[in-house]
Short mmCIF file of C-alpha atoms and ligand atoms in Angstrom, two decimals:
data_model
loop_
_atom_site.label_atom_id
_atom_site.label_comp_id
_atom_site.label_asym_id
_atom_site.label_seq_id
_atom_site.Cartn_x
_atom_site.Cartn_y
_atom_site.Cartn_z
CA UNK C 1 -40.89 -19.33 36.73
CA UNK C 2 -42.35 -16.28 35.04
CA UNK C 3 -41.87 -16.22 31.30
CA UNK C 4 -42.14 -13.31 28.94
CA UNK C 5 -45.07 -14.08 26.61
CA UNK C 6 -43.82 -15.54 23.38
CA UNK C 7 -40.32 -16.19 24.69
CA UNK C 8 -39.72 -19.91 25.21
CA UNK C 9 -36.00 -20.53 25.23
CA UNK C 10 -34.62 -23.98 24.73
CA UNK C 11 -31.41 -24.62 26.58
CA UNK C 12 -28.90 -25.50 23.91
CA UNK C 13 -25.88 -25.28 26.18
CA UNK C 14 -23.20 -22.89 24.99
CA UNK C 15 -21.53 -22.83 21.63
CA UNK C 16 -18.18 -24.60 21.86
CA UNK C 17 -15.26 -22.53 20.63
CA UNK C 18 -14.14 -23.84 17.28
CA UNK C 19 -17.61 -24.92 16.25
CA UNK C 20 -18.84 -21.35 16.38
CA UNK C 21 -16.40 -20.34 13.73
CA UNK C 22 -17.07 -23.07 11.23
CA UNK C 23 -17.49 -21.14 8.07
CA UNK C 24 -20.27 -23.05 6.42
CA UNK C 25 -20.78 -19.96 4.33
CA UNK C 26 -17.20 -19.52 3.16
CA UNK C 27 -17.83 -21.46 -0.01
CA UNK C 28 -19.88 -18.42 -1.00
CA UNK C 29 -23.08 -20.42 -1.58
CA UNK C 30 -25.09 -17.87 0.42
CA UNK C 31 -23.78 -15.03 -1.65
CA UNK C 32 -24.36 -16.95 -4.85
CA UNK C 33 -27.95 -17.83 -3.95
CA UNK C 34 -28.95 -14.50 -2.54
CA UNK C 35 -27.19 -12.05 -4.84
CA UNK C 36 -26.13 -13.66 -8.06
CA UNK C 37 -25.42 -10.28 -9.61
CA UNK C 38 -22.65 -9.37 -7.18
CA UNK C 39 -21.49 -12.98 -6.99
CA UNK C 40 -21.01 -13.08 -10.74
CA UNK C 41 -18.98 -9.90 -10.68
CA UNK C 42 -16.76 -11.29 -7.93
CA UNK C 43 -16.26 -14.41 -10.04
CA UNK C 44 -15.28 -12.23 -12.98
CA UNK C 45 -12.71 -10.46 -10.83
CA UNK C 46 -11.33 -13.79 -9.57
CA UNK C 47 -10.90 -14.82 -13.20
CA UNK C 48 -9.24 -11.55 -14.12
CA UNK C 49 -6.80 -11.73 -11.21
CA UNK C 50 -6.04 -15.38 -11.94
CA UNK C 51 -5.40 -15.01 -15.66
CA UNK C 52 -3.73 -11.63 -15.81
CA UNK C 53 -0.36 -10.23 -14.77
CA UNK C 54 -0.52 -7.70 -11.92
CA UNK C 55 2.33 -5.23 -12.19
CA UNK C 56 0.69 -2.33 -10.35
CA UNK C 57 3.26 -1.41 -7.71
CA UNK C 58 0.71 -0.73 -4.97
CA UNK C 59 -1.13 -4.06 -5.29
CA UNK C 60 -0.62 -7.48 -3.82
CA UNK C 61 -2.49 -10.73 -3.03
CA UNK C 62 -3.39 -11.41 0.61
CA UNK C 63 -3.22 -14.90 2.07
CA UNK C 64 -6.26 -17.08 2.69
CA UNK C 65 -5.83 -16.46 6.42
CA UNK C 66 -6.01 -12.68 5.91
CA UNK C 67 -9.08 -13.06 3.66
CA UNK C 68 -10.79 -15.24 6.24
CA UNK C 69 -10.07 -12.80 9.08
CA UNK C 70 -11.76 -10.03 7.07
CA UNK C 71 -14.90 -12.07 6.46
CA UNK C 72 -15.84 -12.47 10.14
CA UNK C 73 -18.49 -11.27 12.57
CA UNK C 74 -15.98 -8.77 13.92
CA UNK C 75 -17.49 -6.44 11.31
CA UNK C 76 -20.63 -6.32 13.48
CA UNK C 77 -18.96 -4.58 16.40
CA UNK C 78 -18.74 -0.93 17.44
CA UNK C 79 -15.61 -0.10 19.43
CA UNK C 80 -14.93 3.63 19.41
CA UNK C 81 -12.00 4.30 21.71
CA UNK C 82 -8.95 2.17 22.42
CA UNK C 83 -8.29 -1.13 24.22
CA UNK C 84 -9.44 -0.73 27.85
CA UNK C 85 -11.11 2.65 27.10
CA UNK C 86 -14.08 2.03 24.84
CA UNK C 87 -17.28 4.01 24.45
CA UNK C 88 -19.29 0.81 23.88
CA UNK C 89 -19.75 -2.37 25.89
CA UNK C 90 -18.87 -5.88 24.79
CA UNK C 91 -15.37 -5.09 23.60
CA UNK C 92 -13.37 -7.66 25.57
CA UNK C 93 -12.53 -9.68 22.46
CA UNK C 94 -11.93 -6.65 20.28
CA UNK C 95 -9.56 -5.24 22.92
CA UNK C 96 -7.50 -8.42 22.73
CA UNK C 97 -7.48 -8.45 18.92
CA UNK C 98 -6.45 -4.81 18.68
CA UNK C 99 -3.76 -5.26 21.33
CA UNK C 100 -2.29 -8.22 19.44
CA UNK C 101 -2.20 -6.14 16.23
CA UNK C 102 -0.49 -3.27 18.06
CA UNK C 103 2.11 -5.46 19.75
CA UNK C 104 2.99 -7.26 16.51
CA UNK C 105 3.37 -3.98 14.64
CA UNK C 106 5.56 -2.53 17.40
CA UNK C 107 7.86 -5.50 17.17
CA UNK C 108 7.99 -5.50 13.36
CA UNK C 109 8.99 -1.86 13.08
CA UNK C 110 10.62 -1.21 16.49
CA UNK C 111 7.89 1.31 17.14
CA UNK C 112 7.27 2.92 20.53
CA UNK C 113 3.58 3.49 19.87
CA UNK C 114 1.20 2.20 17.18
CA UNK C 115 -2.35 3.13 16.23
CA UNK C 116 -3.86 0.41 14.00
CA UNK C 117 -7.23 2.09 13.45
CA UNK C 118 -6.68 4.30 10.35
CA UNK C 119 -9.04 3.16 7.61
CA UNK C 120 -6.62 3.74 4.75
CA UNK C 121 -3.46 5.59 3.81
CA UNK C 122 -4.96 8.98 3.00
CA UNK C 123 -7.11 9.10 6.18
CA UNK C 124 -4.01 8.08 8.19
CA UNK C 125 -2.11 11.01 6.73
CA UNK C 126 -5.06 13.32 7.43
CA UNK C 127 -4.85 12.21 11.07
CA UNK C 128 -1.11 12.86 11.22
CA UNK C 129 -1.55 16.39 9.86
CA UNK C 130 -4.50 16.93 12.17
CA UNK C 131 -2.38 15.85 15.16
CA UNK C 132 0.47 18.27 14.55
CA UNK C 133 -0.75 21.12 12.34
CA UNK C 134 -3.25 23.92 12.17
CA UNK C 135 -4.83 24.86 8.84
CA UNK C 136 -2.44 27.12 6.97
CA UNK C 137 0.71 25.70 8.59
CA UNK C 138 3.68 25.19 6.32
CA UNK C 139 4.72 21.65 5.32
CA UNK C 140 7.42 20.33 2.98
CA UNK C 141 6.48 17.47 0.63
CA UNK C 142 7.79 15.90 -2.58
CA UNK C 143 6.10 17.01 -5.80
CA UNK C 144 3.48 14.56 -7.10
CA UNK C 145 5.12 14.40 -10.52
CA UNK C 146 8.43 13.49 -8.85
CA UNK C 147 6.94 10.52 -7.01
CA UNK C 148 5.05 12.10 -4.10
CA UNK C 149 1.48 11.18 -3.13
CA UNK C 150 -1.68 13.25 -3.59
CA UNK C 151 -1.96 13.49 0.21
CA UNK C 152 1.46 15.17 0.37
CA UNK C 153 0.14 18.56 -0.62
CA UNK C 154 -1.31 18.30 -4.11
CA UNK C 155 -3.61 21.27 -4.77
CA UNK C 156 -6.67 19.08 -5.55
CA UNK C 157 -6.23 17.08 -2.32
CA UNK C 158 -7.39 18.12 1.18
CA UNK C 159 -3.71 18.33 2.16
CA UNK C 160 -2.96 20.98 -0.44
CA UNK C 161 -6.17 22.86 0.32
CA UNK C 162 -5.82 22.93 4.12
CA UNK C 163 -2.09 23.31 4.60
CA UNK C 164 0.55 25.49 3.04
CA UNK C 165 2.63 22.85 1.26
CA UNK C 166 5.96 23.79 -0.25
CA UNK C 167 7.20 21.10 -2.61
CA UNK C 168 10.71 19.77 -3.00
CA UNK C 169 11.90 17.84 -6.05
CA UNK C 170 13.83 14.88 -7.32
CA UNK C 171 16.83 15.77 -9.44
CA UNK C 172 15.86 15.33 -13.10
CA UNK C 173 19.31 13.92 -13.95
CA UNK C 174 19.67 11.35 -11.18
CA UNK C 175 15.97 10.86 -10.37
CA UNK C 176 16.90 11.06 -6.67
CA UNK C 177 15.82 13.53 -4.03
CA UNK C 178 18.49 16.20 -3.71
CA UNK C 179 19.06 16.43 0.05
CA UNK C 180 21.08 19.64 -0.13
CA UNK C 181 18.15 21.26 -1.90
CA UNK C 182 15.78 19.92 0.77
CA UNK C 183 18.00 21.44 3.44
CA UNK C 184 18.10 24.86 1.83
CA UNK C 185 14.31 24.90 1.20
CA UNK C 186 13.74 23.87 4.82
CA UNK C 187 16.01 26.61 6.15
CA UNK C 188 14.31 29.21 3.98
CA UNK C 189 10.71 28.11 4.57
CA UNK C 190 10.90 26.94 8.21
CA UNK C 191 8.07 24.36 7.86
CA UNK C 192 6.24 22.85 10.84
CA UNK C 193 6.55 19.41 9.25
CA UNK C 194 8.66 17.63 6.63
CA UNK C 195 7.13 14.68 4.76
CA UNK C 196 9.31 11.94 3.24
CA UNK C 197 8.28 8.60 1.75
CA UNK C 198 6.71 8.33 -1.69
CA UNK C 199 4.51 6.51 -4.19
CA UNK C 200 6.66 6.41 -7.31
CA UNK C 201 10.23 6.51 -6.04
CA UNK C 202 12.59 3.60 -6.49
CA UNK C 203 15.51 4.50 -4.25
CA UNK C 204 16.45 4.35 -0.59
CA UNK C 205 15.49 7.49 1.31
CA UNK C 206 18.04 9.25 3.51
CA UNK C 207 15.95 9.10 6.68
CA UNK C 208 18.75 10.20 9.01
CA UNK C 209 19.52 13.25 6.91
CA UNK C 210 15.80 14.16 6.74
CA UNK C 211 15.55 13.95 10.51
CA UNK C 212 18.65 16.13 10.96
CA UNK C 213 17.18 18.76 8.64
CA UNK C 214 13.83 18.62 10.45
CA UNK C 215 15.63 19.05 13.80
CA UNK C 216 17.58 22.04 12.52
CA UNK C 217 14.38 23.92 11.66
CA UNK C 218 12.23 22.54 14.49
CA UNK C 219 9.91 20.57 12.18
CA UNK C 220 8.12 17.29 12.84
CA UNK C 221 9.69 14.52 10.73
CA UNK C 222 6.91 12.49 9.11
CA UNK C 223 7.59 9.40 7.00
CA UNK C 224 4.90 7.82 4.82
CA UNK C 225 6.12 4.29 4.05
CA UNK C 226 2.87 3.12 2.41
CA UNK C 227 4.72 1.52 -0.48
CA UNK C 228 7.80 0.04 1.15
CA UNK C 229 6.55 -1.02 4.61
CA UNK C 230 6.79 -4.74 3.83
CA UNK C 231 10.36 -4.38 2.59
CA UNK C 232 11.24 -2.36 5.70
CA UNK C 233 9.57 -4.87 8.04
CA UNK C 234 11.65 -7.59 6.40
CA UNK C 235 14.84 -5.55 6.97
CA UNK C 236 15.40 -5.26 3.23
CA UNK C 237 15.22 -1.46 3.35
CA UNK C 238 16.16 1.17 5.93
CA UNK C 239 13.62 1.72 8.68
CA UNK C 240 12.63 5.30 9.54
CA UNK C 241 10.47 4.31 12.55
CA UNK C 242 13.26 4.49 15.17
CA UNK C 243 14.42 7.82 13.69
CA UNK C 244 11.31 9.81 12.75
CA UNK C 245 8.70 11.44 15.00
CA UNK C 246 5.82 9.80 13.18
CA UNK C 247 5.41 7.23 10.41
CA UNK C 248 2.27 6.20 8.54
CA UNK C 249 1.79 3.21 6.31
CA UNK C 250 -0.92 1.42 4.41
CA UNK C 251 -1.21 -2.27 5.26
CA UNK C 252 -2.24 -3.52 1.81
CA UNK C 253 0.77 -2.83 -0.41
CA UNK C 254 4.12 -4.61 0.17
CA UNK C 255 2.96 -5.42 3.72
CA UNK C 256 0.43 -7.78 2.10
CA UNK C 257 -2.35 -7.26 4.62
CA UNK C 258 -5.94 -6.04 4.36
CA UNK C 259 -6.83 -2.66 2.85
CA UNK C 260 -6.09 -0.23 5.69
CA UNK C 261 -3.36 1.72 7.43
CA UNK C 262 -1.60 2.44 10.70
CA UNK C 263 0.40 5.19 12.36
CA UNK C 264 3.58 4.64 14.38
CA UNK C 265 5.16 7.31 16.56
CA UNK C 266 7.39 8.16 19.49
CA UNK C 267 5.78 7.80 22.93
CA UNK C 268 5.82 11.57 23.37
CA UNK C 269 3.40 11.94 20.44
CA UNK C 270 1.18 8.95 21.29
CA UNK C 271 -1.68 10.91 22.86
CA UNK C 272 -1.76 13.43 20.04
CA UNK C 273 -1.91 10.72 17.39
CA UNK C 274 -4.54 8.64 19.16
CA UNK C 275 -6.75 11.67 19.72
CA UNK C 276 -6.35 12.77 16.12
CA UNK C 277 -7.50 9.36 14.82
CA UNK C 278 -10.35 9.07 17.32
CA UNK C 279 -12.31 11.21 18.05
CA UNK C 280 -10.55 13.64 15.70
CA UNK C 281 -10.87 12.00 12.32
CA UNK C 282 -12.72 8.70 12.57
CA UNK C 283 -15.54 7.00 14.41
CA UNK C 284 -15.55 3.28 15.04
CA UNK C 285 -12.58 1.23 13.86
CA UNK C 286 -13.13 -1.63 11.41
CA UNK C 287 -12.48 -4.50 13.81
CA UNK C 288 -12.55 -7.26 11.19
CA UNK C 289 -9.80 -5.37 9.36
CA UNK C 290 -7.86 -4.94 12.61
CA UNK C 291 -7.96 -8.73 13.01
CA UNK C 292 -6.72 -9.17 9.44
CA UNK C 293 -3.94 -6.64 10.07
CA UNK C 294 -2.85 -8.72 13.09
CA UNK C 295 -2.83 -11.86 10.93
CA UNK C 296 -0.78 -10.13 8.23
CA UNK C 297 1.74 -8.82 10.80
CA UNK C 298 2.04 -12.38 12.09
CA UNK C 299 2.86 -13.54 8.56
CA UNK C 300 5.33 -10.70 8.09
CA UNK C 301 7.30 -11.89 11.14
CA UNK C 302 7.97 -15.28 9.53
CA UNK C 303 11.23 -16.19 7.73
CA UNK C 304 9.23 -16.87 4.53
CA UNK C 305 8.25 -13.23 4.37
CA UNK C 306 11.87 -12.11 4.50
CA UNK C 307 12.61 -14.41 1.57
CA UNK C 308 9.58 -12.96 -0.22
CA UNK C 309 10.66 -9.35 0.35
CA UNK C 310 14.19 -10.05 -0.88
CA UNK C 311 12.77 -11.72 -4.00
CA UNK C 312 10.47 -8.73 -4.66
CA UNK C 313 13.56 -6.52 -4.90
CA UNK C 314 15.61 -9.05 -6.91
CA UNK C 315 12.70 -9.42 -9.34
CA UNK C 316 12.35 -5.69 -9.72
CA UNK C 317 16.06 -5.33 -10.41
CA UNK C 318 15.91 -8.15 -12.98
CA UNK C 319 12.95 -6.49 -14.69
CA UNK C 320 14.73 -3.16 -14.65
CA UNK C 321 17.97 -4.62 -16.05
CA UNK C 322 16.15 -6.38 -18.88
CA UNK C 323 14.14 -3.27 -19.79
CA UNK C 324 17.31 -1.14 -19.82
CA UNK C 325 18.85 -3.82 -22.00
CA UNK C 326 15.89 -3.48 -24.38
CA UNK C 327 16.53 0.26 -24.62
CA UNK C 328 14.13 1.71 -22.05
CA UNK C 329 14.93 4.70 -19.87
CA UNK C 330 14.35 3.89 -16.20
CA UNK C 331 14.21 6.84 -13.80
CA UNK C 332 17.37 6.74 -11.62
CA UNK C 333 18.67 3.93 -13.87
CA UNK C 334 17.47 1.16 -11.62
CA UNK C 335 15.84 0.45 -8.30
CA UNK C 336 16.45 -0.34 -4.62
CA UNK C 337 12.89 -1.47 -4.02
CA UNK C 338 9.79 -3.02 -5.57
CA UNK C 339 9.08 -0.50 -8.32
CA UNK C 340 10.48 1.25 -11.34
CA UNK C 341 9.28 4.25 -13.28
CA UNK C 342 9.87 4.13 -17.04
CA UNK C 343 10.22 7.32 -19.04
CA UNK C 344 8.52 6.58 -22.38
CA UNK C 345 9.01 9.99 -23.95
CA UNK C 346 11.85 8.72 -26.15
CA UNK C 347 9.74 5.77 -27.32
CA UNK C 348 7.12 8.06 -28.83
CA UNK C 349 4.56 6.84 -26.31
CA UNK C 350 2.59 8.37 -23.46
CA UNK C 351 1.63 6.64 -20.22
CA UNK C 352 -2.08 6.26 -20.95
CA UNK C 353 -1.49 4.58 -24.35
CA UNK C 354 1.07 2.24 -22.82
CA UNK C 355 -1.34 1.40 -20.01
CA UNK C 356 -4.12 0.63 -22.51
CA UNK C 357 -1.87 -1.41 -24.81
CA UNK C 358 -0.58 -3.51 -21.92
CA UNK C 359 -4.13 -4.00 -20.68
CA UNK C 360 -4.88 -5.61 -24.03
CA UNK C 361 -2.25 -8.28 -23.33
CA UNK C 362 -3.44 -8.88 -19.78
CA UNK C 363 -0.70 -6.89 -18.06
CA UNK C 364 -1.86 -4.29 -15.52
CA UNK C 365 0.44 -1.34 -14.87
CA UNK C 366 -0.22 2.26 -13.92
CA UNK C 367 0.62 5.37 -15.86
CA UNK C 368 3.02 7.61 -13.98
CA UNK C 369 4.51 11.04 -14.14
CA UNK C 370 8.27 11.41 -14.53
CA UNK C 371 10.29 14.17 -12.83
CA UNK C 372 9.49 17.53 -14.52
CA UNK C 373 6.89 15.84 -16.69
CA UNK C 374 5.74 18.15 -19.50
CA UNK C 375 2.46 16.19 -19.65
CA UNK C 376 -0.43 16.28 -17.12
CA UNK C 377 -0.92 13.50 -14.49
CA UNK C 378 -3.94 12.07 -16.36
CA UNK C 379 -1.77 11.41 -19.39
CA UNK C 380 1.81 11.51 -18.15
CA UNK C 381 5.04 10.52 -19.91
CA UNK C 382 5.77 7.35 -18.01
CA UNK C 383 4.54 4.13 -16.48
CA UNK C 384 5.17 2.61 -13.06
CA UNK C 385 5.76 -1.11 -12.69
CA UNK C 386 6.05 -3.11 -9.49
CA UNK C 387 6.82 -6.69 -8.50
CA UNK C 388 5.04 -7.30 -5.13
CA UNK C 389 2.05 -9.18 -6.61
CA UNK C 390 3.86 -11.36 -9.15
CA UNK C 391 6.43 -12.28 -6.50
CA UNK C 392 3.61 -13.45 -4.22
CA UNK C 393 2.65 -15.78 -7.10
CA UNK C 394 6.17 -17.24 -6.93
CA UNK C 395 7.64 -15.73 -10.08
CA UNK C 396 11.41 -15.23 -10.18
CA UNK C 397 14.15 -13.64 -12.33
CA UNK C 398 13.55 -15.89 -15.39
CA UNK C 399 9.89 -14.85 -15.51
CA UNK C 400 10.93 -11.17 -15.15
CA UNK C 401 13.02 -11.38 -18.33
CA UNK C 402 10.08 -12.86 -20.20
CA UNK C 403 7.71 -10.19 -18.84
CA UNK C 404 10.10 -7.43 -19.97
CA UNK C 405 10.13 -8.95 -23.46
CA UNK C 406 6.32 -9.08 -23.55
CA UNK C 407 6.08 -5.46 -22.44
CA UNK C 408 8.52 -4.44 -25.16
CA UNK C 409 6.77 -6.53 -27.81
CA UNK C 410 3.35 -5.18 -26.90
CA UNK C 411 4.47 -1.55 -26.87
CA UNK C 412 6.17 -2.00 -30.25
CA UNK C 413 3.08 -3.63 -31.75
CA UNK C 414 0.34 -1.55 -30.27
CA UNK C 415 -1.66 -1.53 -33.52
CA UNK C 416 -1.10 -5.18 -34.37
CA UNK C 417 -4.13 -6.94 -32.94
CA UNK C 418 -2.93 -10.44 -33.84
CA UNK C 419 0.37 -9.91 -32.11
CA UNK C 420 -1.34 -8.50 -28.99
CA UNK C 421 -3.73 -11.47 -28.87
CA UNK C 422 -0.90 -13.96 -29.04
CA UNK C 423 1.05 -12.17 -26.28
CA UNK C 424 -2.11 -12.21 -24.18
CA UNK C 425 -2.32 -15.99 -24.49
CA UNK C 426 1.31 -16.38 -23.42
CA UNK C 427 0.79 -14.07 -20.43
CA UNK C 428 -2.26 -16.09 -19.40
CA UNK C 429 -0.36 -19.37 -19.64
CA UNK C 430 2.37 -18.08 -17.35
CA UNK C 431 -0.17 -16.73 -14.87
CA UNK C 432 -1.97 -20.07 -14.69
CA UNK C 433 1.38 -21.70 -13.90
CA UNK C 434 1.80 -19.44 -10.87
CA UNK C 435 -1.47 -19.62 -8.92
CA UNK C 436 -2.45 -16.86 -6.51
CA UNK C 437 -2.09 -18.38 -3.00
CA UNK C 438 -5.58 -17.38 -1.83
CA UNK C 439 -7.48 -18.51 -4.92
C1 LIG K 1 -0.96 4.47 -1.46
C2 LIG K 1 -0.43 5.63 -0.72
C3 LIG K 1 -1.23 6.36 0.17
C4 LIG K 1 -2.74 6.24 0.21
O1 LIG K 1 -3.28 5.10 0.58
P1 LIG K 1 -4.84 4.83 0.32
O2 LIG K 1 -5.03 3.63 1.15
O3 LIG K 1 -5.01 4.64 -1.13
O4 LIG K 1 -5.59 6.01 0.85
C5 LIG K 1 -0.64 7.36 0.92
N1 LIG K 1 0.67 7.64 0.81
C6 LIG K 1 1.46 6.99 -0.07
C7 LIG K 1 2.91 7.36 -0.16
C8 LIG K 1 0.94 5.98 -0.87
O5 LIG K 1 1.72 5.38 -1.77
#
């Protein structure tokens, strides 16, 4: 037998499945030994998440299984293309993983076609626009200060720079999108696309009516369900996927999966969407994240997730009721989903101050604009609060009442350091009583 010089292989048999994936390193000792600086910062973040109250509406805690799927050797692979049609060899396993993710997503949302490769919500939306529009084409989107997302045509975002966005509004009295106004703007402007689905909007969206309006003017109906996808998958909110031409969603908000996104569409648009994502917008997909998406979709199919989604909404309504009871003005006077927007203008507060005060008591929220906000987005008149993360910790209506009282107490005592410190201790005690499932 001729041997290559220096190459003396020892036959070790093959690695048995199961043994290969024993995560000796998942206790983080390698990370700790090799890079104590980053390790320490991760520890600090674990502590922060454990001890503090997460009320940011777009955040959640993934399961251990989802975390483990992300930390795998799948990150090593290049797999440009789609299952069965890759531009790189060695993709047999990745093809199977991606196919499982696609099939689970199809079933969850009754989708005809799914692309699970988008890297995050904004890039997914860029791909949707890229699939259907040319630069300069007219699109209808909800104003950012009324609850829309930056990628729905805000002037500082690529969407607003590349496309001719015309914005529709939420009614400042009811806080709800005025569908008659949408219809008349659509008829006047004749857009190529209408975008519905928002970031700071607490009510059901009239998907059927949007689709009818889009059909009347020959526009593509595009829904962005980044925030509510988990509630929709659990049948707790109306599903636009069977109605709309195309639907994008992040996978890391109420869907409780890894940071990422996907696009769902009718079969007739499948080729356009796939081509827009790759090679149009992205290179290789993040296969470890695809695996984690599949795991999350598997969790979403379980009865426990339906109970979770229902509790998210019940919690949000309890929080909203208590805050109204304490004298706060909630946009639209309540909520159908996982978030509320509070108008603080009558409390003599602005969003940034409220955010900073609540941070001092260990409660994370995000500042938010209110419809027709006189203040700029960096320092708007409201705050947005959501219940997906605290519901994952197992908190229920009784805890919501207490949280509302803490928020009120903190905002009323923003210059009383002793008071804020004592609230912070109480918040921490509650958090430690409701451990994060993956920590
Ligand atoms: C969060 C969000 C996005 C963007 O997602 P990223 O992953 O942060 O890029 C897009 N659209 C809506 C409606 C969102 O709420």
